[in-house]
mmCIF file of C-alpha atoms in Angstrom:
data_model
loop_
_atom_site.group_PDB
_atom_site.id
_atom_site.type_symbol
_atom_site.label_atom_id
_atom_site.label_comp_id
_atom_site.label_asym_id
_atom_site.label_seq_id
_atom_site.Cartn_x
_atom_site.Cartn_y
_atom_site.Cartn_z
ATOM 1 C CA MET A 1 201.350 128.861 165.671
ATOM 2 C CA ALA A 2 203.762 127.025 167.921
ATOM 3 C CA ASN A 3 207.372 126.832 166.758
ATOM 4 C CA LEU A 4 207.405 123.063 166.391
ATOM 5 C CA LYS A 5 210.527 121.172 165.379
ATOM 6 C CA PHE A 6 210.582 117.407 165.249
ATOM 7 C CA ASP A 7 213.751 115.391 164.694
ATOM 8 C CA LYS A 8 212.997 111.812 163.678
ATOM 9 C CA GLY A 9 216.087 110.678 165.560
ATOM 10 C CA THR A 10 214.775 111.912 168.890
ATOM 11 C CA THR A 11 210.993 112.238 168.433
ATOM 12 C CA ALA A 12 208.403 109.451 168.506
ATOM 13 C CA LEU A 13 204.642 109.426 168.086
ATOM 14 C CA LEU A 14 202.818 107.849 171.025
ATOM 15 C CA VAL A 15 199.325 106.537 170.239
ATOM 16 C CA ILE A 16 197.195 105.820 173.289
ATOM 17 C CA ASP A 17 194.346 103.265 173.293
ATOM 18 C CA PRO A 18 192.971 103.390 169.720
ATOM 19 C CA TYR A 19 190.601 100.525 170.558
ATOM 20 C CA ASN A 20 187.290 99.894 168.819
ATOM 21 C CA ASP A 21 185.545 100.228 172.187
ATOM 22 C CA PHE A 22 186.714 103.855 172.255
ATOM 23 C CA ILE A 23 186.668 105.160 168.698
ATOM 24 C CA SER A 24 184.440 102.931 166.565
ATOM 25 C CA GLU A 25 180.672 103.018 166.137
ATOM 26 C CA GLY A 26 179.301 100.233 168.337
ATOM 27 C CA GLY A 27 182.205 100.387 170.800
ATOM 28 C CA LYS A 28 181.268 100.142 174.478
ATOM 29 C CA LEU A 29 182.514 103.674 175.241
ATOM 30 C CA TRP A 30 181.918 105.336 171.882
ATOM 31 C CA GLY A 31 178.447 106.532 172.897
ATOM 32 C CA ARG A 32 179.916 108.500 175.794
ATOM 33 C CA LEU A 33 182.702 109.972 173.665
ATOM 34 C CA LYS A 34 180.845 110.514 170.416
ATOM 35 C CA ALA A 35 179.638 114.098 170.925
ATOM 36 C CA VAL A 36 183.073 115.452 171.873
ATOM 37 C CA ALA A 37 184.960 113.235 169.417
ATOM 38 C CA GLU A 38 182.793 114.262 166.470
ATOM 39 C CA ALA A 39 182.822 117.936 167.458
ATOM 40 C CA ASN A 40 186.616 118.137 167.224
ATOM 41 C CA ASN A 41 187.032 115.431 164.531
ATOM 42 C CA CYS A 42 189.186 113.449 166.937
ATOM 43 C CA VAL A 43 189.425 110.196 164.974
ATOM 44 C CA PRO A 44 190.154 111.761 161.551
ATOM 45 C CA HIS A 45 192.730 113.987 163.239
ATOM 46 C CA MET A 46 194.374 111.000 164.900
ATOM 47 C CA LEU A 47 194.630 109.350 161.505
ATOM 48 C CA GLN A 48 196.090 112.523 159.966
ATOM 49 C CA VAL A 49 198.786 112.713 162.636
ATOM 50 C CA LEU A 50 199.565 109.010 162.315
ATOM 51 C CA ASN A 51 199.893 109.182 158.533
ATOM 52 C CA ALA A 52 201.980 112.366 158.652
ATOM 53 C CA SER A 53 204.273 110.798 161.255
ATOM 54 C CA ARG A 54 204.774 107.687 159.164
ATOM 55 C CA LYS A 55 205.483 109.796 156.082
ATOM 56 C CA ALA A 56 208.063 111.789 158.052
ATOM 57 C CA GLU A 57 209.560 108.446 159.206
ATOM 58 C CA LEU A 58 208.900 109.001 162.896
ATOM 59 C CA ARG A 59 208.865 105.825 164.954
ATOM 60 C CA VAL A 60 205.380 104.999 166.220
ATOM 61 C CA PHE A 61 204.795 103.617 169.718
ATOM 62 C CA TYR A 62 201.546 102.280 171.154
ATOM 63 C CA ALA A 63 200.495 102.595 174.791
ATOM 64 C CA LEU A 64 197.539 100.261 175.259
ATOM 65 C CA HIS A 65 195.239 99.676 178.191
ATOM 66 C CA HIS A 66 195.106 96.162 179.581
ATOM 67 C CA ARG A 67 192.583 94.034 177.719
ATOM 68 C CA TYR A 68 190.143 92.450 180.138
ATOM 69 C CA ARG A 69 190.423 88.714 180.674
ATOM 70 C CA PRO A 70 188.296 86.635 183.076
ATOM 71 C CA GLY A 71 190.012 86.333 186.441
ATOM 72 C CA ASP A 72 191.990 89.557 186.116
ATOM 73 C CA TYR A 73 190.588 91.365 189.121
ATOM 74 C CA GLU A 74 188.591 88.855 191.122
ATOM 75 C CA THR A 75 191.290 88.221 193.729
ATOM 76 C CA TRP A 76 192.708 91.752 193.959
ATOM 77 C CA LYS A 77 192.639 93.251 197.441
ATOM 78 C CA TYR A 78 192.791 96.820 196.151
ATOM 79 C CA ILE A 79 191.242 98.102 192.956
ATOM 80 C CA ALA A 80 190.978 101.677 191.698
ATOM 81 C CA PRO A 81 187.527 102.947 190.674
ATOM 82 C CA ILE A 82 188.596 103.197 187.018
ATOM 83 C CA GLN A 83 189.734 99.570 187.094
ATOM 84 C CA LYS A 84 186.520 98.474 188.767
ATOM 85 C CA ALA A 85 184.483 100.195 186.056
ATOM 86 C CA GLY A 86 186.521 98.478 183.353
ATOM 87 C CA TRP A 87 186.012 95.135 185.060
ATOM 88 C CA LEU A 88 182.248 95.580 185.429
ATOM 89 C CA HIS A 89 181.747 96.596 181.804
ATOM 90 C CA LYS A 90 184.456 94.298 180.417
ATOM 91 C CA VAL A 91 185.902 97.158 178.389
ATOM 92 C CA PHE A 92 188.591 96.210 175.829
ATOM 93 C CA GLU A 93 187.829 92.541 176.370
ATOM 94 C CA ASN A 94 190.531 90.302 174.991
ATOM 95 C CA GLY A 95 189.427 88.266 171.983
ATOM 96 C CA THR A 96 186.521 90.569 171.120
ATOM 97 C CA TRP A 97 186.108 93.225 168.434
ATOM 98 C CA GLY A 98 185.962 95.961 171.089
ATOM 99 C CA GLY A 99 189.347 94.921 172.423
ATOM 100 C CA GLU A 100 190.982 95.149 169.009
ATOM 101 C CA ILE A 101 192.839 98.191 167.704
ATOM 102 C CA CYS A 102 190.717 100.078 165.183
ATOM 103 C CA ARG A 103 191.706 98.880 161.706
ATOM 104 C CA GLU A 104 193.073 102.218 160.467
ATOM 105 C CA PHE A 105 195.397 102.400 163.463
ATOM 106 C CA GLU A 106 196.796 98.882 163.446
ATOM 107 C CA PRO A 107 200.548 98.733 164.146
ATOM 108 C CA GLN A 108 202.793 98.408 161.109
ATOM 109 C CA PRO A 109 206.175 96.694 160.814
ATOM 110 C CA GLY A 110 208.697 98.734 162.773
ATOM 111 C CA ASP A 111 206.128 100.116 165.208
ATOM 112 C CA ILE A 112 206.601 99.299 168.879
ATOM 113 C CA VAL A 113 203.722 98.113 171.046
ATOM 114 C CA ALA A 114 204.546 98.548 174.734
ATOM 115 C CA GLN A 115 203.252 96.244 177.424
ATOM 116 C CA GLU A 116 199.653 96.973 178.362
ATOM 117 C CA HIS A 117 199.056 99.295 181.316
ATOM 118 C CA TRP A 118 196.688 98.279 184.101
ATOM 119 C CA CYS A 119 195.387 101.696 185.115
ATOM 120 C CA SER A 120 195.969 104.977 183.257
ATOM 121 C CA SER A 121 199.634 105.785 182.692
ATOM 122 C CA GLY A 122 201.236 104.132 179.694
ATOM 123 C CA PHE A 123 204.509 104.116 181.649
ATOM 124 C CA ALA A 124 203.433 102.568 184.954
ATOM 125 C CA ASN A 125 204.446 98.895 185.224
ATOM 126 C CA THR A 126 205.219 98.629 181.484
ATOM 127 C CA ASP A 127 208.314 98.655 179.283
ATOM 128 C CA LEU A 128 207.389 101.905 177.482
ATOM 129 C CA ASP A 129 210.133 103.999 179.094
ATOM 130 C CA LEU A 130 212.713 101.285 178.446
ATOM 131 C CA GLN A 131 211.680 100.898 174.811
ATOM 132 C CA LEU A 132 211.745 104.650 174.157
ATOM 133 C CA LYS A 133 215.138 105.118 175.771
ATOM 134 C CA LYS A 134 216.695 102.071 174.127
ATOM 135 C CA HIS A 135 215.658 103.515 170.776
ATOM 136 C CA GLY A 136 217.011 106.953 171.656
ATOM 137 C CA PHE A 137 213.766 108.914 171.898
ATOM 138 C CA HIS A 138 213.220 111.687 174.441
ATOM 139 C CA GLU A 139 210.594 113.807 172.679
ATOM 140 C CA LEU A 140 207.004 112.592 172.300
ATOM 141 C CA ILE A 141 203.996 113.605 170.251
ATOM 142 C CA VAL A 142 201.013 112.265 172.186
ATOM 143 C CA MET A 143 197.472 111.578 170.972
ATOM 144 C CA GLY A 144 194.677 109.147 171.743
ATOM 145 C CA LEU A 145 192.068 108.365 174.376
ATOM 146 C CA ILE A 146 190.932 109.696 176.744
ATOM 147 C CA ALA A 147 192.035 113.166 177.729
ATOM 148 C CA HIS A 148 191.475 113.214 181.496
ATOM 149 C CA THR A 149 192.693 109.690 182.278
ATOM 150 C CA CYS A 150 195.202 107.821 180.095
ATOM 151 C CA VAL A 151 196.401 110.811 178.077
ATOM 152 C CA GLU A 152 196.848 113.035 181.121
ATOM 153 C CA ALA A 153 198.396 110.305 183.272
ATOM 154 C CA THR A 154 200.834 109.310 180.525
ATOM 155 C CA VAL A 155 201.854 112.908 179.876
ATOM 156 C CA ARG A 156 202.405 113.521 183.605
ATOM 157 C CA TYR A 157 204.546 110.408 183.928
ATOM 158 C CA ALA A 158 206.486 111.307 180.800
ATOM 159 C CA ALA A 159 207.361 114.681 182.293
ATOM 160 C CA GLU A 160 208.464 113.010 185.528
ATOM 161 C CA LEU A 161 210.784 110.797 183.482
ATOM 162 C CA GLY A 162 212.283 113.737 181.627
ATOM 163 C CA TYR A 163 210.534 113.570 178.252
ATOM 164 C CA GLU A 164 209.634 116.625 176.180
ATOM 165 C CA VAL A 165 205.950 116.246 175.348
ATOM 166 C CA THR A 166 203.711 117.727 172.664
ATOM 167 C CA VAL A 167 199.985 116.968 173.007
ATOM 168 C CA VAL A 168 197.686 117.120 169.995
ATOM 169 C CA LYS A 169 194.567 118.626 171.540
ATOM 170 C CA ASP A 170 192.123 117.858 168.738
ATOM 171 C CA ALA A 171 193.376 114.275 168.393
ATOM 172 C CA THR A 172 191.949 113.305 171.772
ATOM 173 C CA ALA A 173 188.439 113.199 173.177
ATOM 174 C CA ASP A 174 186.570 112.750 176.438
ATOM 175 C CA TYR A 175 183.150 112.214 177.975
ATOM 176 C CA SER A 176 182.277 115.921 178.081
ATOM 177 C CA ASP A 177 183.554 119.403 177.321
ATOM 178 C CA GLU A 178 184.173 119.802 181.055
ATOM 179 C CA HIS A 179 186.471 116.781 181.089
ATOM 180 C CA MET A 180 188.339 118.155 178.071
ATOM 181 C CA HIS A 181 188.707 121.561 179.716
ATOM 182 C CA ALA A 182 190.032 120.074 182.949
ATOM 183 C CA ALA A 183 192.608 117.978 181.105
ATOM 184 C CA LEU A 184 193.718 120.283 178.288
ATOM 185 C CA ASP A 185 193.365 123.710 179.895
ATOM 186 C CA ILE A 186 194.123 123.063 183.571
ATOM 187 C CA ASN A 187 196.151 119.910 184.167
ATOM 188 C CA ILE A 188 198.162 118.954 181.078
ATOM 189 C CA PRO A 189 199.675 122.447 180.567
ATOM 190 C CA ASN A 190 201.683 121.799 183.723
ATOM 191 C CA TYR A 191 203.474 118.883 182.049
ATOM 192 C CA ALA A 192 203.362 119.215 178.263
ATOM 193 C CA SER A 193 205.759 121.659 176.623
ATOM 194 C CA ALA A 194 203.265 122.282 173.819
ATOM 195 C CA ILE A 195 199.543 121.688 173.336
ATOM 196 C CA VAL A 196 198.780 122.124 169.661
ATOM 197 C CA THR A 197 196.378 121.272 166.851
ATOM 198 C CA THR A 198 196.579 118.545 164.269
ATOM 199 C CA GLU A 199 197.123 121.175 161.599
ATOM 200 C CA GLU A 200 200.167 122.523 163.435
ATOM 201 C CA VAL A 201 201.710 119.090 163.935
ATOM 202 C CA VAL A 202 201.091 117.983 160.355
ATOM 203 C CA GLU A 203 202.514 121.236 158.989
ATOM 204 C CA ALA A 204 205.634 120.910 161.154
ATOM 205 C CA LEU A 205 206.166 117.300 160.056
ATOM 206 C CA SER A 206 205.603 118.227 156.418
ATOM 207 C CA PHE A 207 208.009 121.171 156.685
ATOM 208 C CA HIS A 208 210.817 118.997 158.003
ATOM 209 C CA LEU A 209 210.093 116.380 155.341
ATOM 210 C CA ARG A 210 210.358 119.065 152.635
ATOM 211 C CA LEU A 211 213.646 120.247 154.119
ATOM 212 C CA LYS A 212 215.008 116.707 154.001
ATOM 213 C CA GLN A 213 213.894 116.240 150.396
ATOM 214 C CA SER A 214 215.450 119.571 149.395
ATOM 215 C CA ALA A 215 218.745 118.595 151.041
ATOM 216 C CA SER A 216 218.827 115.250 149.218
ATOM 217 C CA ASN A 217 218.092 116.921 145.891
ATOM 218 C CA ALA A 218 220.806 119.601 146.354
#
């Protein structure tokens, strides 16, 4: 088990793209993710980490993909393949159920929702870095969707910006086991300081909460 230590003064939970289109039955991308997500219990694990983080009083940040709106891409001269696919399928369409955050993961008072990212990194062309630094956070616990695009890109960018990153490997999912392997076993280990399970993260958060309670009762 990794020697995980999380200080609520310096550590934040970063939740990436918990949209209905990704993680809810009937979502536009759920069918492609379902096999991997159900095999590793991705969504229940995400909820476990979120609840444990809230209980330990960690600040929760959201990095959300841009919600499609008519006219977004029509006049762009250059568009990345991933953006073109989102445009064609109208993924995370603003004003629709698929473009809403899954009910169990809705932001609570005190949570911080960063500006939406247009491609994959939660940091690129958003205020996420500013918000984290203004609140004094330089360590991140990262979970969400999907492993080889937004999770990987956000973790890479975080490392470039000097953040210490822990990735929860069974609180993410992807289109196939091959995609998961490429992200979690080949690429992300170059940038994340720790790649751990939900059980490890929850235990570490619970341990530090017990320490705090013991100190206040002494």
